[in-house]
Coordinates of C-alpha atoms in Angstrom, one line a residue:
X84 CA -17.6 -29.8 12.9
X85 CA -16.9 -26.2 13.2
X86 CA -16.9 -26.7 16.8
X87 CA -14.9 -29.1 16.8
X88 CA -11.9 -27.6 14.5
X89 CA -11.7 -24.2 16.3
X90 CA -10.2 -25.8 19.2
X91 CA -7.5 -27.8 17.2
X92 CA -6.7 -24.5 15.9
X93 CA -6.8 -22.7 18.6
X94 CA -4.2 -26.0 20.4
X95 CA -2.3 -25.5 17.2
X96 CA -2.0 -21.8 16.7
X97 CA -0.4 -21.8 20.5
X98 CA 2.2 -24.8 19.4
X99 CA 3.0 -22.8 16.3
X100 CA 2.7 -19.0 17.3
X101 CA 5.2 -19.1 20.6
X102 CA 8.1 -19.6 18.0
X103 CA 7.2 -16.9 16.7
X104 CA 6.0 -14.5 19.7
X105 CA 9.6 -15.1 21.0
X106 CA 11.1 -14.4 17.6
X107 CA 9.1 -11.2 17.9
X108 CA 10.7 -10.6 21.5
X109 CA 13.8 -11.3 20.6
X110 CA 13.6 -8.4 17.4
X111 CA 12.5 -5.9 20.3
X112 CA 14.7 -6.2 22.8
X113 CA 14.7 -3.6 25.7
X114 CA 17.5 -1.1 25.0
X115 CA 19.3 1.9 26.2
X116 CA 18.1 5.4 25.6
X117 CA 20.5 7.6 27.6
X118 CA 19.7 6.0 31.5
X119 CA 16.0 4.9 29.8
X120 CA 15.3 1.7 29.3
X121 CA 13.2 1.9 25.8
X122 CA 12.3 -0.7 22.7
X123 CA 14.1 -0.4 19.3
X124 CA 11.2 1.3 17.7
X125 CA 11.2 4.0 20.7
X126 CA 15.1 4.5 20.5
X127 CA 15.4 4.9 17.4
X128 CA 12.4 7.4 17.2
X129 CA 13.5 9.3 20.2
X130 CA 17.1 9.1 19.0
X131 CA 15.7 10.3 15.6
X132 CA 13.7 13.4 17.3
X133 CA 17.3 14.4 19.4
X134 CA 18.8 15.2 15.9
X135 CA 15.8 16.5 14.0
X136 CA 15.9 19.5 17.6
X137 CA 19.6 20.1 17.6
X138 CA 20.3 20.3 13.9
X139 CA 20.8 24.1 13.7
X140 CA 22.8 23.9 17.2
X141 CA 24.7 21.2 16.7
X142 CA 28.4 23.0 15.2
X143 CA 27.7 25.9 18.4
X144 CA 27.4 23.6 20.7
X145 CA 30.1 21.0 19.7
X146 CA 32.8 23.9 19.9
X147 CA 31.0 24.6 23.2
X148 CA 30.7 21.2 24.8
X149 CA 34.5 20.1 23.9
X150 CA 36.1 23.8 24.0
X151 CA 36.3 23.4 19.9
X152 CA 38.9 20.3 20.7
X153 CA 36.1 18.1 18.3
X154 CA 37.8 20.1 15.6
X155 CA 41.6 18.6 16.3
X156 CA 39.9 15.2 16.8
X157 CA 38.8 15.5 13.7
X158 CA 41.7 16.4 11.8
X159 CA 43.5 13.6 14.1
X160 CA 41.3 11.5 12.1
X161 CA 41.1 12.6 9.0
X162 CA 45.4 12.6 9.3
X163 CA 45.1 8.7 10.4
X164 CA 43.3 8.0 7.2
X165 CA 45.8 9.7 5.0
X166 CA 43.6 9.6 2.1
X167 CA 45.5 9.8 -1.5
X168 CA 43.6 11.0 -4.7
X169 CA 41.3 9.1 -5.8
X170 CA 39.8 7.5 -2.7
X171 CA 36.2 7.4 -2.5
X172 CA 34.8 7.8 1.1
X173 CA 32.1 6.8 2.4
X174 CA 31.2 8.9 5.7
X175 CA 27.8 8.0 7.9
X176 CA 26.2 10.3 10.7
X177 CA 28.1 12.6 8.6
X178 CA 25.5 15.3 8.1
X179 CA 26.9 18.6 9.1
X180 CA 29.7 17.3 6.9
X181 CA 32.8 18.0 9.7
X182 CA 34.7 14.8 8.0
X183 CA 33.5 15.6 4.4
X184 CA 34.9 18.9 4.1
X185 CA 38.5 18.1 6.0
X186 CA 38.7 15.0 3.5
X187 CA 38.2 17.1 0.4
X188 CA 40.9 20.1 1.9
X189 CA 43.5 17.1 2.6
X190 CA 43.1 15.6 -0.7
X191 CA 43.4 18.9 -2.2
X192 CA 46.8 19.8 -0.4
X193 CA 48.4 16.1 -1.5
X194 CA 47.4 16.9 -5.2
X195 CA 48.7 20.4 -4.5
X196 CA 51.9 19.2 -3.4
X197 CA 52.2 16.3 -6.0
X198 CA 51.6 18.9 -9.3
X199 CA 54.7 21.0 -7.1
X200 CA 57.0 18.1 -7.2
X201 CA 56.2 17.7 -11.2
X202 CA 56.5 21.3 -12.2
X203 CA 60.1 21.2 -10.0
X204 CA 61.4 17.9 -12.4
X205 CA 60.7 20.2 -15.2
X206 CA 62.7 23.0 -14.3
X207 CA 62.6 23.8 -18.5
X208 CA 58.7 24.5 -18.5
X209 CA 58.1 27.6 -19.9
X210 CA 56.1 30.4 -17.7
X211 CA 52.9 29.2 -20.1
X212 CA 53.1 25.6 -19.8
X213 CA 53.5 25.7 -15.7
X214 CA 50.2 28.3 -15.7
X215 CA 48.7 25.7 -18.0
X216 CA 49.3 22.8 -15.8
X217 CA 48.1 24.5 -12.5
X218 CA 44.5 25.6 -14.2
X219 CA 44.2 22.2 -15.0
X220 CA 45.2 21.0 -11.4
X221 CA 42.2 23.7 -10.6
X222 CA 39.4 21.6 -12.3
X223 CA 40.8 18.5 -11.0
X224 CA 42.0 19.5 -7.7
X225 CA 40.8 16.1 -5.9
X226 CA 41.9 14.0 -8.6
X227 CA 38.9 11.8 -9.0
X228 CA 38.4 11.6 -5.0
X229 CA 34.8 11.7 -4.5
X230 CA 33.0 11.4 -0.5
X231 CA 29.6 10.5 0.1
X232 CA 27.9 11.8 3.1
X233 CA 25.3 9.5 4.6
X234 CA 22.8 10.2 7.5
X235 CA 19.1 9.3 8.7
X236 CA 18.3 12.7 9.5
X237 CA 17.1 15.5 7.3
X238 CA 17.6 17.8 9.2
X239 CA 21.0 17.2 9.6
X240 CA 21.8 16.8 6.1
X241 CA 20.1 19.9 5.3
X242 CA 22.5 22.3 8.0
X243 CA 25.1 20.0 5.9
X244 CA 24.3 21.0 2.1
X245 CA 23.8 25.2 3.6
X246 CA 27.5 24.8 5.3
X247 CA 29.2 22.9 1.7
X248 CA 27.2 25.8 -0.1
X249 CA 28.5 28.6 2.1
X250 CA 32.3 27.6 2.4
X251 CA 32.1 26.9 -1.2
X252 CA 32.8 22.4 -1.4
X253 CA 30.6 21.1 -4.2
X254 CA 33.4 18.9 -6.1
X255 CA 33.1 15.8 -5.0
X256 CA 30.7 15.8 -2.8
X257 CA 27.1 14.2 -2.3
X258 CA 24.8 14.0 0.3
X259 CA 22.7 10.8 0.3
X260 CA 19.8 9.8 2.8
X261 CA 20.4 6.8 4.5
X262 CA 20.3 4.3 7.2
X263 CA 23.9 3.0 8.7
X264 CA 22.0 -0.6 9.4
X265 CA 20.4 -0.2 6.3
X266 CA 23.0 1.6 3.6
X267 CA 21.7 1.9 0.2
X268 CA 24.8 1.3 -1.5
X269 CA 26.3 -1.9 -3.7
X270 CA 28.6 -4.2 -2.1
X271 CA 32.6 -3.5 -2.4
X272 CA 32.1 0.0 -3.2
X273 CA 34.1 2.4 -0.8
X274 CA 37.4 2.5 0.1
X275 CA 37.3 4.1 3.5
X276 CA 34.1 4.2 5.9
X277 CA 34.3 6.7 8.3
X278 CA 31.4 7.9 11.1
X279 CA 32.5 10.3 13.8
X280 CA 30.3 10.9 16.8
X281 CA 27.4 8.6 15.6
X282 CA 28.1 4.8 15.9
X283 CA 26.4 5.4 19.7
X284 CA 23.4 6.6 18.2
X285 CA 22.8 4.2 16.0
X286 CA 20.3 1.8 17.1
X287 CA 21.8 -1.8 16.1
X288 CA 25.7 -1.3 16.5
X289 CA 26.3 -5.1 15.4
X290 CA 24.2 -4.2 11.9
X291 CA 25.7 -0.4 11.9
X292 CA 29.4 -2.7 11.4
X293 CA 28.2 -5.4 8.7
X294 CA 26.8 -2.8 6.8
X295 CA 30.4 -1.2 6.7
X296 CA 32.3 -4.1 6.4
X297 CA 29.8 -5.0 3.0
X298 CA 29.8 -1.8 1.4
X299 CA 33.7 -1.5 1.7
X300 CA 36.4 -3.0 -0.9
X301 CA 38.5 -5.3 0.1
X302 CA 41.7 -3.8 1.3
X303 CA 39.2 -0.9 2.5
X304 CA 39.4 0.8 5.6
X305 CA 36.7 1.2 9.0
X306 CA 37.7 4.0 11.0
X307 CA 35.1 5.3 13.8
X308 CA 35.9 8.5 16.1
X309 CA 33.3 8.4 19.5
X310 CA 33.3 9.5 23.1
X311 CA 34.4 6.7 25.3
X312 CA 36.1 5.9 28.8
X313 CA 38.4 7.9 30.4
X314 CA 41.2 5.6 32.0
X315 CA 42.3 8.3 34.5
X316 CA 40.0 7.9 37.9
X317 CA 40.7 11.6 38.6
X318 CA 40.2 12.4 35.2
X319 CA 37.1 10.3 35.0
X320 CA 35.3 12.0 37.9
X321 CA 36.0 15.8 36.6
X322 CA 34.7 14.8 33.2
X323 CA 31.4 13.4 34.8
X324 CA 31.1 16.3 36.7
X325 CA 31.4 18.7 34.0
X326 CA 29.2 16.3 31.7
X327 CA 26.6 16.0 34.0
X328 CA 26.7 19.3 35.5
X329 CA 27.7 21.8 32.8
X330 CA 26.6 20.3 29.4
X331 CA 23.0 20.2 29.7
X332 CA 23.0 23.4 31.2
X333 CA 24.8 25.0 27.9
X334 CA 22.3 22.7 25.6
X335 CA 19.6 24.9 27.5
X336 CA 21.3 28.4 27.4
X337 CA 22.5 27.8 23.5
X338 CA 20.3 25.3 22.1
X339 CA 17.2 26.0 24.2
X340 CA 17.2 21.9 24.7
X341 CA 18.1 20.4 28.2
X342 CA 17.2 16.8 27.7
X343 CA 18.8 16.1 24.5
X344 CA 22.3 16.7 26.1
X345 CA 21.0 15.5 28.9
X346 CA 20.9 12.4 26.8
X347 CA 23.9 12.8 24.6
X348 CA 26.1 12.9 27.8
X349 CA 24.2 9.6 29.0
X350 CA 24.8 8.2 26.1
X351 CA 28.5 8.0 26.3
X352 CA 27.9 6.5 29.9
X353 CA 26.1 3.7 28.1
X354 CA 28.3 3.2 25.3
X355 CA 30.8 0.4 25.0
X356 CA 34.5 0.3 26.4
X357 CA 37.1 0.5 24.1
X358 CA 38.3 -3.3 24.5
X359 CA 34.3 -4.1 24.0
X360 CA 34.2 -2.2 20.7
X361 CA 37.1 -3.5 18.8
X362 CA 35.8 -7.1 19.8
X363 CA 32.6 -5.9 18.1
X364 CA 34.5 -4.5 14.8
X365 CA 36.6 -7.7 14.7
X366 CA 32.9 -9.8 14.9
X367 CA 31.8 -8.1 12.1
X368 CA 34.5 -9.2 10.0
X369 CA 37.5 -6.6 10.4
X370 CA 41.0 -7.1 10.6
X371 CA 43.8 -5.9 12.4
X372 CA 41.6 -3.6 14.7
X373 CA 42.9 -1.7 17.1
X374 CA 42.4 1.5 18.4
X375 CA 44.1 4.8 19.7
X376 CA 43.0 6.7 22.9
X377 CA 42.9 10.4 22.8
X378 CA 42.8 12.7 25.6
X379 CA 43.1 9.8 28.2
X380 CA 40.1 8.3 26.7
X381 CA 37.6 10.7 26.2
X382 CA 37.3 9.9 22.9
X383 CA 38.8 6.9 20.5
X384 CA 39.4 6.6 17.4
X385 CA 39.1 2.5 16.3
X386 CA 40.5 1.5 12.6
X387 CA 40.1 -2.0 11.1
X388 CA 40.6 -3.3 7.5
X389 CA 38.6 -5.1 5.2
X390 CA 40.7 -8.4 3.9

């Protein structure tokens, strides 16, 4: 009898386990890592391990890389969200805390300028009551505005904390661990989701944008900043010369690391068009998504809304 069963399970097992061997397939598809072609469990290690080695270079050799112009992208952002006191942000790939610290400074200059347009409608305040008012404003300066900083890499969020901790941002501000296909957050909590620089990193961009579209309110607001494609042909083949050329040899004379920038500059080459992305943010859910080109391309800065 035993004889005879094995093969019926062995007939049956085939029937019922090719479901699930292409099921298996299809969660490991073949992907990008840079010009590699990798699984998901390699990419994201590999991807995880780029990170992990450039953490302590990674401020040098953005300003080197991009001549600091990261930092005006940055505040081109940071302007586009226009945040008002009170919003709670939620930034992922955030680590170093670039975003974090330019939200908390803007927040702080609206709340400046709103207590200067009270104290002026009460021209009769005494000398006492104005002091009063602004060391209130002091221990309150963001006006309940809180930002989270999210990222997968330790390392990164530990350059983070040592930046917040030496340029003196502690108020409103928390550094949390986490996965963007994966965030460990409730449902409609955030107002604005920002990540800047990372959504190409991220090993599942299709989950990286459900996640953000769950964890926002509604009325809440997905803005991403990323290297894309240059639209000028000229333009186009200066910046792969000078990508391919130039970076990696900084990453090795900075950083001591050729093939991570290696890889971060092919990574751009593999990442989606513009016109490709916002189709994938409008998939996941958004609204009105569009997005704005700066410096013919290089980078973009896509926005959608949660309705």
């Amino acid at each position: 009898l035993r004889l005879c069963r094995c093969p019926a399970r062995a007939l049956l097992s085939r029937f019922a386990g090719a479901p699930r061997a292409r099921r298996g397939l299809a969660a490991r598809p073949e992907m990008h890592f840079g010009f590699q072609t990798v699984t998901e469990e390699e990419r994201r290690e590999k991807i995880y391990q780029v990170f992990e080695t450039v953490a302590k270079k990674y401020d040098v050799m953005n300003d080197s890389m991009t001549l600091g112009i990261h930092r005006v992208w940055k505040d081109i952002l940071v302007h586009k969200m226009n945040p008002c006191p009170g919003t709670l942000l939620l930034d992922v790939a955030g680590g170093t805390g670039d975003i974090a610290f330019r939200f908390i400074n803007y927040v702080r200059s609206v709340r400046q300028r709103q207590l200067q347009r009270k104290l002026k409608h009460h021209q009769n305040l005494s000398w006492q009551e104005i002091f009063e008012s602004y060391q209130k404003d002091k221990f309150n300066s963001l006006g309940d505005s809180q930002v989270v900083v999210c990222d997968i890499n330790r390392e990164m969020l530990k350059v983070g904390k040592q930046k917040a901790q030496y340029l003196g941002y502690s108020e409103g501000l928390s550094w949390v661990l986490g996965n963007a296909e994966e965030l460990p957050f409730d449902d409609d909590k955030f107002d604005v989701y920002t990540i800047a620089f990372g959504i190409r990193n991220v090993t599942r961009i299709d989950l990286a944008l459900q996640e953000a579209y769950r964890v926002l309110k509604p009325g809440g607001r997905f803005l991403c900043l990323e290297f894309s494609h240059v639209s000028n042909p000229l333009l186009s083949r200066l910046y792969d010369l000078y990508s391919f050329q130039v970076i990696p040899v900084l990453g090795e004379v900075i950083a001591g690391d050729w093939k991570s920038y290696q890889y971060l500059v092919e990574s751009i080459r593999q990442f989606p068009p513009q016109e490709e992305l916002k189709v994938m943010i409008e998939d996941a859910g958004f609204f009105k998504v569009d997005y704005e080109n700066l410096n013919f391309g290089i980078v973009a800065i896509h926005s959608g809304f949660k309705l």
